[in-house]
Amino acid sequence: GAIFSQGTLEVYYSIFNNNTVIAGNGGNGGNGIQSFVFGGNGGNGGGGGGAQGGAIVCAGPTNILAATDFTGNRCAAGNGGAAGSPASAAFAGNPGSGGIGGSSAGGAVLASGPIFITNCLFSQNTAVGGSTSSFNQAGGSVAGGGLDLARSTNAAVIENTTFYLNSCQGGAGGGNSSLVLKPAGNGGSALGGGLASAAALTILTNC
């Protein structure tokens, strides 16, 4: 991303284009230890990292975005690590569990403090949740392909602003394993292709 701010942030007459935040993937679980009688279990994969604000994360007490374009920014969560394989033996071990996909919020902007937005453009920004390759594990959830307003934002006023062709895509859930009978994982949820708001008050005018 371009900016991470925990203080007062004021942005005027600017362009944020093709900025990217990419979270790390979870580590793979180790394979079980070989034994003649009892095979060791595979280790569990780590969860994918979360990603926020492809261009800006603003967490301060006052945030203003005016006459600014956000185009082609991307926020991508990490994928869950693969499960470790069991060791073969007279009594084979069990496979590990893969890691869950990471969550993603705000393809262009994540706000967690009060914000005023005027005469801005959010276009072709993307937020993507992390996937998992393991059975019974869920893909990562996503909110706000263009703009995500966290619950702590409290109040957001948005006027004369365009949201166009933004998108958010939840991570893929894991498929069933042939080794154990467990249900496949759920796909990650996706909320608000252009704007997702958990703020107590959100006012949009002429958008």
Coordinates of C-alpha atoms in Angstrom, one line a residue:
G1 CA 0.0 0.0 0.0
A2 CA 0.9 3.7 -0.2
I3 CA -0.1 5.1 3.3
F4 CA -0.6 3.7 6.7
S5 CA -1.8 6.5 9.1
Q6 CA -2.6 6.4 12.8
G7 CA -2.8 10.2 13.1
T8 CA -4.9 12.9 11.4
L9 CA -4.8 12.3 7.6
E10 CA -5.8 14.9 4.9
V11 CA -5.4 14.0 1.2
Y12 CA -6.3 16.5 -1.5
Y13 CA -6.1 16.4 -5.3
S14 CA -4.1 13.1 -5.5
I15 CA -4.0 9.9 -7.4
F16 CA -3.5 6.4 -6.0
N17 CA -3.0 3.9 -8.8
N18 CA -1.9 0.3 -8.8
N19 CA -0.9 0.1 -5.2
T20 CA -0.8 -3.4 -3.7
V21 CA -1.0 -5.1 -0.3
I22 CA -0.2 -8.8 -0.3
A23 CA -0.3 -10.8 2.9
G24 CA 1.9 -13.9 3.4
N25 CA 0.8 -17.5 3.0
G26 CA 0.7 -19.8 5.9
G27 CA 3.5 -22.3 6.3
N28 CA 3.0 -26.0 5.3
G29 CA 2.6 -28.6 8.0
G30 CA 5.4 -31.1 8.3
N31 CA 4.9 -34.8 7.3
G32 CA 4.5 -37.5 9.8
I33 CA 7.5 -39.5 11.0
Q34 CA 8.0 -42.9 9.5
S35 CA 7.7 -45.9 11.8
F36 CA 7.4 -49.7 11.4
V37 CA 4.2 -50.0 13.4
F38 CA 2.6 -46.6 14.1
G39 CA 2.9 -43.9 11.5
G40 CA 3.2 -40.3 12.7
N41 CA 0.5 -37.7 12.1
G42 CA 1.0 -34.9 9.6
G43 CA 1.4 -31.4 11.0
N44 CA -1.1 -28.6 10.6
G45 CA -0.7 -25.8 8.1
G46 CA -0.6 -22.2 9.2
G47 CA -3.3 -19.7 8.5
G48 CA -2.9 -17.1 5.7
G49 CA -2.2 -13.5 6.7
G50 CA -4.9 -10.8 6.6
A51 CA -4.6 -7.8 4.3
Q52 CA -6.0 -4.3 4.6
G53 CA -6.1 -1.2 2.5
G54 CA -4.6 -1.6 -0.9
A55 CA -3.7 2.1 -1.1
I56 CA -4.5 3.6 2.3
V57 CA -5.2 2.5 5.9
C58 CA -6.4 5.4 7.9
A59 CA -6.9 4.8 11.7
G60 CA -6.5 8.3 13.1
P61 CA -9.2 10.5 14.8
T62 CA -9.7 12.7 11.6
N63 CA -9.5 11.5 8.0
I64 CA -10.3 13.6 4.9
L65 CA -10.1 12.4 1.3
A66 CA -10.9 15.1 -1.3
A67 CA -10.8 15.3 -5.1
T68 CA -8.7 12.1 -5.2
D69 CA -8.8 9.1 -7.5
F70 CA -8.2 5.5 -6.4
T71 CA -7.8 3.2 -9.4
G72 CA -6.5 -0.3 -9.9
N73 CA -5.5 -0.9 -6.3
R74 CA -5.4 -4.4 -4.8
C75 CA -5.6 -6.0 -1.4
A76 CA -4.9 -9.7 -1.3
A77 CA -4.9 -12.0 1.8
G78 CA -2.6 -15.0 2.1
N79 CA -3.5 -18.6 1.4
G80 CA -3.6 -21.2 4.2
G81 CA -0.7 -23.6 4.4
A82 CA -1.0 -27.2 3.2
A83 CA -1.6 -30.0 5.6
G84 CA 1.2 -32.4 6.3
S85 CA 0.9 -36.0 5.1
P86 CA 0.7 -38.9 7.5
A87 CA 3.5 -41.5 7.6
S88 CA 2.7 -45.0 6.3
A89 CA 3.1 -47.9 8.7
A90 CA 1.1 -50.9 9.8
F91 CA -1.1 -48.4 11.5
A92 CA -0.9 -45.2 9.4
G93 CA -1.1 -41.8 11.0
N94 CA -3.7 -39.1 10.2
P95 CA -3.1 -36.1 7.8
G96 CA -2.8 -32.7 9.4
S97 CA -5.3 -29.9 8.9
G98 CA -4.5 -27.2 6.4
G99 CA -4.6 -23.5 7.4
I100 CA -7.6 -21.2 6.8
G101 CA -7.4 -18.5 4.2
G102 CA -6.7 -15.0 5.4
S103 CA -9.3 -12.2 5.3
S104 CA -9.1 -9.0 3.3
A105 CA -10.7 -5.6 3.7
G106 CA -10.6 -2.4 1.6
G107 CA -9.3 -2.9 -1.9
A108 CA -8.3 0.8 -2.0
V109 CA -9.0 2.2 1.4
L110 CA -9.7 0.8 4.9
A111 CA -10.9 3.4 7.4
S112 CA -11.1 2.7 11.1
G113 CA -11.5 6.3 12.2
P114 CA -14.1 9.0 11.3
I115 CA -13.8 9.9 7.7
F116 CA -15.1 12.6 5.2
I117 CA -14.8 11.8 1.5
T118 CA -15.8 14.2 -1.2
N119 CA -15.4 14.3 -5.0
C120 CA -13.4 11.1 -5.2
L121 CA -13.3 8.2 -7.6
F122 CA -13.0 4.5 -6.6
S123 CA -12.6 2.4 -9.8
Q124 CA -11.4 -1.1 -10.6
N125 CA -10.0 -1.8 -7.1
T126 CA -10.0 -5.3 -5.8
A127 CA -10.0 -7.2 -2.5
V128 CA -9.3 -10.9 -2.5
G129 CA -9.6 -13.4 0.4
G130 CA -7.1 -16.2 0.9
S131 CA -7.9 -19.8 -0.2
T132 CA -7.2 -23.1 1.5
S133 CA -6.3 -26.4 -0.1
S134 CA -7.3 -28.5 2.9
F135 CA -10.5 -30.3 3.7
N136 CA -12.8 -28.8 6.3
Q137 CA -11.2 -25.4 6.2
A138 CA -12.8 -22.2 5.1
G139 CA -11.6 -19.6 2.6
G140 CA -11.0 -16.1 3.8
S141 CA -13.7 -13.5 4.0
V142 CA -13.6 -10.1 2.2
A143 CA -15.3 -6.7 2.7
G144 CA -15.2 -3.6 0.6
G145 CA -13.7 -4.0 -2.9
G146 CA -13.2 -0.2 -3.1
L147 CA -13.7 1.1 0.5
D148 CA -14.2 -0.6 3.8
L149 CA -15.4 1.2 6.9
A150 CA -14.6 -0.7 10.1
R151 CA -16.9 -0.6 13.1
S152 CA -14.6 1.8 14.9
T153 CA -15.1 4.4 12.1
N154 CA -18.2 5.5 14.0
A155 CA -19.2 8.1 11.3
A156 CA -18.6 8.4 7.6
V157 CA -19.8 11.2 5.3
I158 CA -19.4 10.5 1.6
E159 CA -20.5 13.0 -1.1
N160 CA -20.1 13.5 -4.9
T161 CA -18.1 10.2 -5.1
T162 CA -18.2 7.5 -7.8
F163 CA -17.7 3.8 -7.2
Y164 CA -17.2 2.0 -10.5
L165 CA -16.2 -1.6 -11.3
N166 CA -14.7 -2.4 -7.9
S167 CA -14.8 -6.1 -6.8
C168 CA -14.3 -8.3 -3.8
Q169 CA -13.9 -12.1 -4.0
G170 CA -13.9 -14.5 -1.0
G171 CA -11.3 -17.2 -0.8
A172 CA -12.0 -20.8 -2.0
G173 CA -12.8 -23.4 0.7
G174 CA -10.9 -26.7 0.8
G175 CA -12.0 -29.9 -0.9
N176 CA -12.7 -33.2 0.8
S177 CA -9.7 -35.5 1.4
S178 CA -9.7 -39.1 0.2
L179 CA -7.9 -40.1 3.4
V180 CA -10.6 -39.0 6.0
L181 CA -14.3 -38.5 5.7
K182 CA -14.7 -34.9 6.6
P183 CA -16.9 -32.2 5.0
A184 CA -15.3 -29.8 2.5
G185 CA -14.6 -26.3 3.7
N186 CA -16.9 -23.3 3.1
G187 CA -16.0 -20.5 0.7
G188 CA -15.2 -17.2 2.2
S189 CA -17.9 -14.5 2.3
A190 CA -17.7 -11.3 0.2
L191 CA -19.5 -8.1 1.2
G192 CA -19.7 -4.8 -0.6
G193 CA -18.1 -4.8 -4.1
G194 CA -17.7 -1.0 -3.9
L195 CA -18.4 -0.1 -0.3
A196 CA -18.8 -2.1 2.9
S197 CA -19.6 -0.2 6.1
A198 CA -19.9 -1.4 9.7
A199 CA -19.8 2.2 10.9
A200 CA -22.6 3.4 13.3
L201 CA -23.5 6.2 10.8
T202 CA -22.8 6.3 7.0
I203 CA -24.2 9.1 4.9
L204 CA -23.9 9.1 1.1
T205 CA -25.0 12.1 -1.0
N206 CA -24.9 12.3 -4.8
C207 CA -22.8 9.2 -5.2

